[in-house]
Amino acid sequence: MVKIEIVGVFLAVILFLLISNLSDPNVRSATVYGSLFGLMALGLTLTYITTKVPNFAYGSFVTIGMYTSYAMYRLNYKLLGYTMTPYLSAPISFLIGALVSVTMYLAVLRSLARRGSSLVALMIATLAIDIGFVGIFGIFSDYLFNAYRLNDSKSFPQLFNADFSILGVPGIVFAAPLLLTVLSLGLLVLLTWTKLGVAMRAAVENPKLAQVLGINVELMYMIAWFLAGGFAASSGSYYILSQRGSVDEGSNLIVGIFAASVLGGLASIYGAILGGVIIGASEILITTFLAQTKIQVTTQFLTLPISFSIGGSEVIGYQKGIPLLIMIATLLVFPRGLVSIDPRKVVRLLRRLPPEMQSRVKGIWRLSSRIFVRFFHR
Amino acid sequence: MIEIGVPIIPFFGIDIVSFTIDFVIAYALILAVSLTLNLEAGYAGVPNFGKVLFVAGGAAVAGAVTGRVAVLLLKINTSGDYNNHIAQVINSANLSLGENFPLSIEILLLGVVLGAMIGGILGLVFSVVAGRENLREDYLGMLLLASAQFFQIFLRSYEPFIGGTQGILVPDVFAWASPCPLGQICTSFHGIVLVPSLLALTGLKVRDVAVLLTVVTFCGLVYLYSEGVARSPLGRTLRAIRDDEVASKALGKNDLAVRRNVIIIASAISGMAGALITFYSSSVGPDTWTRVTWTFYPWLVIIIGGAANNLGVGVGAFVFVLLMRGIDQVKFRFSSFIPFDVNWLEYLAFASLLILFLFFRHEGIVPEKPSKTLSESEIAAIMNSRITRRGDSVKGLMFSSYPIEPQTDASKSDKEQASQDEAS
């Protein structure tokens, strides 16, 4: 089973490292990105462990949060001249996202599952819901444009002006890790020390046995979906303070969210938080590392000179490739995710390797630590 | 040049001839892609939620490579920068291709083969990643969906390939069928004289007819192929693996290898379809290849028509394209009094249609039929013929469940003897 302490220590170390070096703007955005991805992956895993269906519409819940906060900020500013920051509207989007999520679960997924639909049919249903959501966001953004003359309603830059700042650092850099910490600690408390949480875990572990014990399994699943939708929407609200938002931004984010969940093992909520933080932080840090260094490779292949270069500023467009690569590597190397790795076994395995392999492993370790050092020990 | 009045047959304000041609082309393309998805998801039980990846892979590679090959072969000056001079380069390539029928066909074939290769390679890569024993439907779905999304981002960002967000033009391999440019005296219709000119007299767009014939031929071949697979022992193996993996493993079927082969074949065909789509529109850009167009719509076709059933997919594709084109014809009449883009309603409508089908008719319009085996009497007849040929006694080969009543002389005499014994 998951070792919550190990995951917690890892998380604390990563977040501390990120927050300890806030003078670098890339580290700032990596902190925000990592925290929010942790929250999103947590929600996705919550829905996955209850219904066992990968929710393809999950990215749209993030977009719900983005548009709720965006509309509240812009409309309040335009009509009343009052700045409603996304921090204030995040609880509202939490509620909206949570209610939509529960509605989706009750109206579509549970009814389909009761009719005996297969897993693939449920997956198609979530895909269809995602497409429907994109349609709804499009209609909403067109409505904002036509009714209130908001020119950037389809695709808007980050809302700098809605944020506060501490010592010149934007507030979101502190608020996002705080949100992740508060929500995940709250979930930990709920799951370990309350009767409801114990009932939820029982419903997830063995639904039939839980039903025999008088636990309302359907209610527990509904609560899980409620929390999942809320987490996604509130992270969407925070997201637009540091990154741009658009109608299909949630669809693009789904690459990273899935990667984070798979990295965390898909079955463990704490693993998902860890995976999310790692994916989010490495997406930004590795991309900026590659953008700052240009690696030129020149070799000869059958008298044909071949030269190609990795890196340079154009790398930034392929940022989403990094979570995808991590996801593929996870699936190939340890498909059960990070939480399936026993650190003692890894050390033992490394000791048993032949010396040349050991030096290669050391080389990889040195390269990755160089990326690390670049950001943390200037 | 002789001016010929083009006969337009109006039907509720729609030009029926060009509508039909458009309709058939769209139908054939979506049907080909849906058939490959049906092969994977319907027969083999491999849910491919990244179909767009394979179609787009074929389309992009065909679009990027064939143009450069054509420019090389026709010795057109690109001043070292193909993508930035694309309009002039492709224009002069089209003029030359229009008079060079064999080269056009070669380039078309090159594109299709490249599309098939890229599709196959992508399929191989993903089946290797997904072919691990502990990878299930959900992992595969997430991997493919994420990869397809990244591929679209890649196409948008990487400019040398197909020109980034704007896309690039592709040489028109059907240029030989287009009527000559206005203002020129047409003694011969480019290259081939007779057939296009005769067809052009009737007012048809000859290029569209050429595209139509190509695409319909391709689609027909794909249909015949998937029907052949469905009826072959391979098809039965696929369905057996889909229905009960453990049982089919116990019978010695290598489920991983069979599934991998199906993914590779289906992806290669999708790549070919992608290449044809590129040649039809004679341009390729990243915005065509979204999750909606080539992942969701083929799934919709399969759900409407009925999975694991090629005829059903044909019906589903027909209904889908009819709805799509119908909405296309009607929607602009609503755009004046609806305060948003009508296209968004299309998304909503198709999403609800799919969910309604899942709720009320999940087996589709044409449900899957149980695979036909021989009837018991036929089996008995076969058994009898074997028995009589080999001259064995029946008792050694007896299956208790089959009512075999051999009419051999030996058994007759046995029965007679028995009755005589009873009588005595």
XYZ file of C-alpha atoms in Angstrom, chain B:
424
model
C -12.956 29.068 -75.410
C -16.521 27.946 -75.717
C -18.795 29.095 -72.971
C -21.105 26.376 -71.825
C -23.995 27.091 -69.541
C -23.488 24.871 -66.534
C -26.720 23.068 -65.776
C -27.519 23.420 -62.124
C -30.230 21.210 -60.778
C -31.635 23.057 -57.806
C -33.252 21.241 -54.936
C -34.466 23.448 -52.104
C -31.792 25.899 -53.113
C -29.056 23.262 -53.118
C -27.119 22.346 -56.229
C -27.846 18.641 -56.201
C -24.945 17.457 -58.388
C -22.127 19.095 -56.499
C -23.877 18.282 -53.238
C -23.931 14.611 -54.182
C -20.265 14.614 -55.185
C -19.238 16.310 -51.936
C -21.442 13.940 -50.020
C -19.986 10.799 -51.569
C -16.391 11.956 -51.055
C -17.013 12.821 -47.404
C -18.898 9.551 -46.961
C -16.119 7.440 -48.444
C -13.400 9.117 -46.368
C -15.207 8.890 -43.034
C -16.310 5.339 -43.851
C -12.735 4.206 -44.559
C -11.459 5.627 -41.264
C -14.442 4.280 -39.328
C -13.948 0.818 -40.815
C -10.394 0.734 -39.504
C -11.609 1.901 -36.103
C -14.254 -0.812 -36.257
C -11.546 -3.363 -36.973
C -9.724 -2.249 -33.824
C -12.511 -1.367 -31.431
C -15.338 -3.493 -32.760
C -13.655 -6.746 -33.662
C -10.431 -6.755 -31.658
C -11.631 -4.805 -28.621
C -8.749 -2.314 -28.740
C -10.338 1.068 -27.978
C -8.432 3.586 -30.047
C -9.075 7.037 -28.606
C -6.335 8.594 -30.690
C -7.504 7.786 -34.210
C -6.727 11.333 -35.279
C -3.054 10.708 -34.556
C -2.734 8.083 -37.264
C -4.867 9.896 -39.831
C -3.018 13.146 -39.208
C 0.348 11.402 -39.294
C -0.341 10.051 -42.768
C -1.806 13.344 -43.961
C 1.022 15.513 -42.656
C 3.826 13.327 -43.963
C 2.166 12.916 -47.342
C 1.620 16.668 -47.532
C 5.121 17.593 -46.456
C 7.064 15.065 -48.514
C 5.176 14.828 -51.807
C 5.399 18.564 -52.413
C 9.152 18.525 -51.985
C 9.523 15.434 -54.159
C 7.412 17.012 -56.879
C 9.512 20.166 -56.749
C 12.695 18.097 -56.998
C 11.441 16.028 -59.918
C 10.053 18.994 -61.837
C 13.215 21.044 -61.121
C 11.318 24.052 -59.806
C 13.413 26.752 -58.192
C 12.515 27.147 -54.514
C 15.379 29.567 -53.694
C 16.306 27.259 -50.849
C 13.232 27.941 -48.798
C 10.308 25.713 -49.639
C 7.810 26.788 -47.009
C 8.114 30.524 -47.583
C 7.686 30.361 -51.342
C 4.996 27.734 -51.133
C 2.345 29.567 -53.140
C 4.475 30.209 -56.253
C 6.233 26.854 -56.045
C 3.031 24.885 -55.809
C 1.406 26.965 -58.505
C 4.148 26.165 -61.020
C 4.212 22.535 -59.870
C 0.475 22.307 -60.526
C 0.882 23.697 -64.027
C 3.478 21.039 -64.837
C 1.602 18.257 -63.086
C -1.533 19.088 -65.038
C 0.226 18.096 -68.235
C 2.001 15.121 -66.747
C -0.562 12.493 -65.919
C 1.867 9.642 -65.053
C 3.845 11.805 -62.648
C 0.647 12.920 -60.906
C -0.354 9.329 -60.356
C 3.132 8.457 -59.121
C 3.033 11.276 -56.610
C -0.427 10.248 -55.470
C 0.797 6.694 -54.936
C 3.940 7.932 -53.198
C 1.824 9.952 -50.778
C -0.486 7.048 -50.061
C 2.403 4.641 -49.494
C 4.145 7.154 -47.220
C 0.923 7.617 -45.282
C 0.596 3.867 -44.871
C 4.192 3.563 -43.702
C 3.903 6.350 -41.150
C 0.580 5.033 -39.895
C 2.029 1.553 -39.575
C 5.132 2.756 -37.746
C 3.052 4.845 -35.331
C 0.784 1.851 -34.789
C 3.792 -0.354 -34.076
C 5.209 2.140 -31.579
C 1.941 2.468 -29.688
C 1.236 -1.244 -29.697
C 4.696 -1.849 -28.261
C 4.018 0.660 -25.498
C 0.506 -0.646 -24.997
C 1.191 -4.297 -25.641
C 2.519 -4.889 -22.166
C 0.556 -7.410 -20.287
C -0.557 -5.063 -17.570
C -1.745 -2.338 -19.924
C -5.472 -2.318 -20.106
C -8.115 -0.452 -22.109
C -8.037 2.561 -19.829
C -4.271 3.023 -19.948
C -4.246 2.623 -23.736
C -7.076 5.114 -24.117
C -5.331 7.708 -21.964
C -2.007 7.204 -23.752
C -3.507 7.535 -27.226
C -5.712 10.504 -26.367
C -2.781 12.372 -24.813
C -0.469 11.514 -27.699
C -2.975 12.676 -30.288
C -3.398 15.957 -28.437
C 0.377 16.410 -28.344
C 0.679 15.588 -32.037
C -1.684 18.437 -32.847
C 0.353 20.790 -30.659
C 3.477 19.541 -32.454
C 1.986 20.238 -35.879
C 1.041 23.734 -34.744
C 4.490 24.519 -33.370
C 6.876 22.865 -35.820
C 7.050 25.129 -38.851
C 9.512 23.330 -41.173
C 7.191 20.350 -41.390
C 3.808 21.585 -42.546
C 4.235 25.275 -41.944
C 3.017 25.641 -38.376
C -0.418 27.092 -37.725
C -0.982 28.269 -41.287
C -0.427 24.905 -42.925
C 1.009 24.404 -46.384
C -0.275 23.797 -49.886
C 0.190 20.420 -51.487
C 0.656 19.850 -55.232
C -2.652 19.047 -56.866
C -2.288 15.503 -58.174
C -5.706 15.816 -59.795
C -4.651 18.881 -61.766
C -4.889 16.909 -65.003
C -8.615 16.754 -64.493
C -9.191 20.448 -63.894
C -10.309 22.526 -66.848
C -7.638 24.793 -68.248
C -7.142 28.246 -66.711
C -9.478 30.976 -67.874
C -8.369 33.133 -70.766
C -6.295 30.416 -72.395
C -7.294 28.663 -75.550
C -7.916 25.084 -74.677
C -6.991 22.825 -77.501
C -6.518 19.925 -75.175
C -7.577 19.448 -71.632
C -4.321 19.032 -69.821
C -2.751 15.741 -70.652
C -5.715 13.506 -71.086
C -7.944 14.849 -73.793
C -11.104 12.949 -74.198
C -12.726 11.913 -70.962
C -12.350 15.093 -68.912
C -13.399 17.265 -71.813
C -16.519 15.234 -72.459
C -17.388 15.268 -68.787
C -16.689 18.971 -68.564
C -19.254 19.582 -71.286
C -21.932 18.284 -68.964
C -20.975 20.900 -66.401
C -19.429 18.584 -63.868
C -16.354 19.570 -61.953
C -14.087 16.954 -63.426
C -11.482 17.198 -60.673
C -14.101 16.336 -58.099
C -15.199 13.356 -60.162
C -11.602 12.120 -60.349
C -11.226 12.527 -56.580
C -14.533 10.770 -56.091
C -13.492 7.780 -58.167
C -10.154 7.486 -56.347
C -11.655 7.798 -52.910
C -14.545 5.458 -53.624
C -12.153 2.840 -55.013
C -10.004 3.138 -51.895
C -12.998 2.943 -49.602
C -14.381 -0.049 -51.478
C -11.073 -1.871 -51.117
C -10.988 -1.106 -47.396
C -14.563 -2.357 -47.052
C -13.798 -5.577 -48.915
C -10.666 -6.062 -46.833
C -12.390 -5.586 -43.488
C -15.296 -7.765 -44.576
C -12.757 -10.409 -45.568
C -11.047 -10.140 -42.200
C -14.365 -10.335 -40.391
C -15.350 -13.541 -42.163
C -11.954 -15.176 -41.967
C -10.591 -17.315 -39.136
C -8.654 -14.197 -38.067
C -11.937 -12.359 -37.545
C -13.281 -15.159 -35.387
C -10.040 -15.168 -33.409
C -10.364 -11.411 -32.871
C -13.901 -11.727 -31.597
C -12.927 -14.640 -29.396
C -10.116 -12.593 -27.836
C -12.451 -9.632 -27.402
C -15.160 -11.700 -25.751
C -13.026 -13.855 -23.490
C -9.329 -13.222 -23.321
C -8.547 -15.989 -20.883
C -10.451 -18.643 -22.813
C -8.807 -17.712 -26.107
C -5.390 -17.747 -24.435
C -6.158 -21.184 -23.137
C -6.912 -22.243 -26.717
C -3.437 -21.130 -27.724
C -4.210 -17.758 -29.304
C -1.486 -15.163 -28.863
C -3.722 -12.234 -28.011
C -0.950 -9.636 -27.778
C 0.450 -10.462 -31.220
C -2.985 -10.510 -32.849
C -3.952 -7.181 -31.303
C -0.628 -5.637 -32.287
C -1.108 -6.729 -35.900
C -4.615 -5.308 -35.973
C -3.431 -1.953 -34.610
C -0.634 -1.788 -37.190
C -2.887 -2.664 -40.131
C -5.688 -0.344 -39.055
C -3.241 2.505 -38.465
C -1.614 2.001 -41.852
C -5.005 2.204 -43.566
C -5.839 5.312 -41.537
C -2.576 6.852 -42.712
C -3.543 6.152 -46.320
C -6.920 7.769 -45.736
C -5.132 10.766 -44.263
C -2.939 11.067 -47.363
C -6.039 10.979 -49.578
C -7.693 13.683 -47.488
C -4.595 15.833 -48.007
C -4.673 15.330 -51.771
C -8.403 16.012 -51.929
C -8.117 19.381 -50.200
C -4.649 19.966 -51.758
C -3.498 21.585 -48.535
C -2.706 20.419 -45.043
C -2.754 22.308 -41.766
C -2.947 21.433 -38.084
C -6.456 22.677 -37.403
C -8.186 19.906 -39.344
C -6.830 17.259 -37.014
C -8.691 17.820 -33.777
C -10.045 15.346 -31.299
C -13.518 16.099 -32.625
C -13.027 15.534 -36.331
C -11.160 12.279 -36.591
C -11.474 10.624 -33.193
C -14.948 11.518 -32.032
C -16.744 11.366 -35.381
C -15.491 7.849 -36.302
C -16.556 6.681 -32.848
C -19.931 8.319 -33.390
C -20.272 6.513 -36.729
C -19.522 3.174 -35.095
C -21.937 3.742 -32.213
C -24.721 4.884 -34.555
C -24.226 2.076 -37.014
C -23.276 -0.787 -34.760
C -19.874 -2.052 -33.743
C -18.231 -5.220 -35.058
C -20.361 -5.014 -38.146
C -19.124 -3.504 -41.401
C -22.588 -3.051 -42.881
C -23.600 -1.220 -39.723
C -20.611 1.085 -40.031
C -21.649 1.819 -43.608
C -25.155 2.740 -42.443
C -23.764 4.767 -39.536
C -21.438 6.721 -41.798
C -24.341 7.458 -44.143
C -26.532 8.759 -41.332
C -23.663 10.783 -39.919
C -22.663 12.423 -43.201
C -26.319 13.097 -44.003
C -26.756 14.864 -40.661
C -23.461 16.726 -41.047
C -24.174 17.976 -44.572
C -27.775 18.693 -43.682
C -26.681 20.857 -40.762
C -24.079 22.531 -43.004
C -26.776 23.466 -45.495
C -29.211 24.733 -42.903
C -27.110 26.327 -40.207
C -26.257 29.587 -41.935
C -29.923 30.463 -42.090
C -29.979 30.492 -38.301
C -26.783 32.446 -37.839
C -28.554 35.805 -38.170
C -30.687 35.435 -35.079
C -28.497 33.275 -32.835
C -25.990 35.319 -30.836
C -23.160 32.790 -31.180
C -21.284 30.736 -33.742
C -23.574 27.983 -35.035
C -20.705 25.473 -35.207
C -20.732 25.092 -31.432
C -24.283 23.772 -31.618
C -23.024 21.044 -33.918
C -20.646 19.829 -31.203
C -23.456 19.780 -28.678
C -25.836 18.022 -31.044
C -23.425 15.248 -31.969
C -22.321 14.744 -28.361
C -25.936 14.359 -27.233
C -26.676 12.088 -30.191
C -23.889 9.721 -29.144
C -25.007 9.648 -25.527
C -28.624 9.051 -26.580
C -27.491 6.138 -28.711
C -25.481 4.714 -25.806
C -28.570 4.939 -23.643
C -31.301 3.703 -25.908
C -29.669 1.673 -28.652
C -26.116 0.855 -27.692
C -25.920 -1.933 -30.254
C -26.482 0.566 -33.064
C -28.882 0.643 -36.002
C -27.615 -2.677 -37.354
C -26.674 -4.884 -34.392
C -23.814 -7.335 -34.544
C -24.924 -10.766 -35.638
C -23.608 -13.845 -33.908
C -21.053 -15.414 -36.175
C -22.567 -18.119 -38.305
C -21.457 -21.613 -37.641
C -22.796 -24.721 -39.327
C -26.126 -26.020 -38.126
C -26.223 -29.281 -36.238
C -27.685 -31.236 -39.135
C -24.917 -29.963 -41.426
C -22.286 -31.020 -38.916
C -23.926 -34.408 -38.679
C -23.869 -34.706 -42.454
C -20.180 -33.850 -42.576
C -19.430 -36.297 -39.812
C -21.359 -39.001 -41.634
C -19.636 -38.412 -44.913
C -16.264 -38.684 -43.193
C -17.289 -41.806 -41.383
C -18.553 -43.522 -44.490
C -15.473 -42.505 -46.435
C -13.130 -43.877 -43.848
C -15.288 -46.842 -43.180
C -14.773 -46.556 -39.435
C -17.321 -47.570 -36.947
C -19.370 -44.731 -35.504
C -18.835 -45.517 -31.868
C -15.217 -44.381 -31.836
C -16.057 -40.900 -33.136
C -19.292 -40.402 -31.253
C -19.988 -36.939 -29.897
C -22.766 -37.274 -27.437
C -24.300 -33.897 -28.225
C -24.668 -34.424 -31.961
C -27.553 -36.557 -33.049
C -25.585 -38.679 -35.476
C -27.580 -41.427 -36.997
C -25.321 -43.155 -39.477
C -27.002 -45.128 -42.139
C -24.206 -47.568 -42.800
C -24.882 -51.141 -43.659
C -22.975 -52.380 -40.667
C -25.141 -50.524 -38.185
C -28.308 -51.481 -40.034
C -27.402 -55.060 -39.727
C -26.608 -54.455 -36.047
C -30.057 -53.001 -35.502
C -31.701 -55.809 -37.381
C -29.803 -58.294 -35.330
C -30.849 -56.533 -32.152
C -34.511 -56.512 -33.147
C -34.275 -60.126 -34.110
C -32.765 -60.877 -30.707
C -35.592 -59.007 -28.978
C -38.163 -60.832 -31.056
C -36.704 -64.165 -30.230
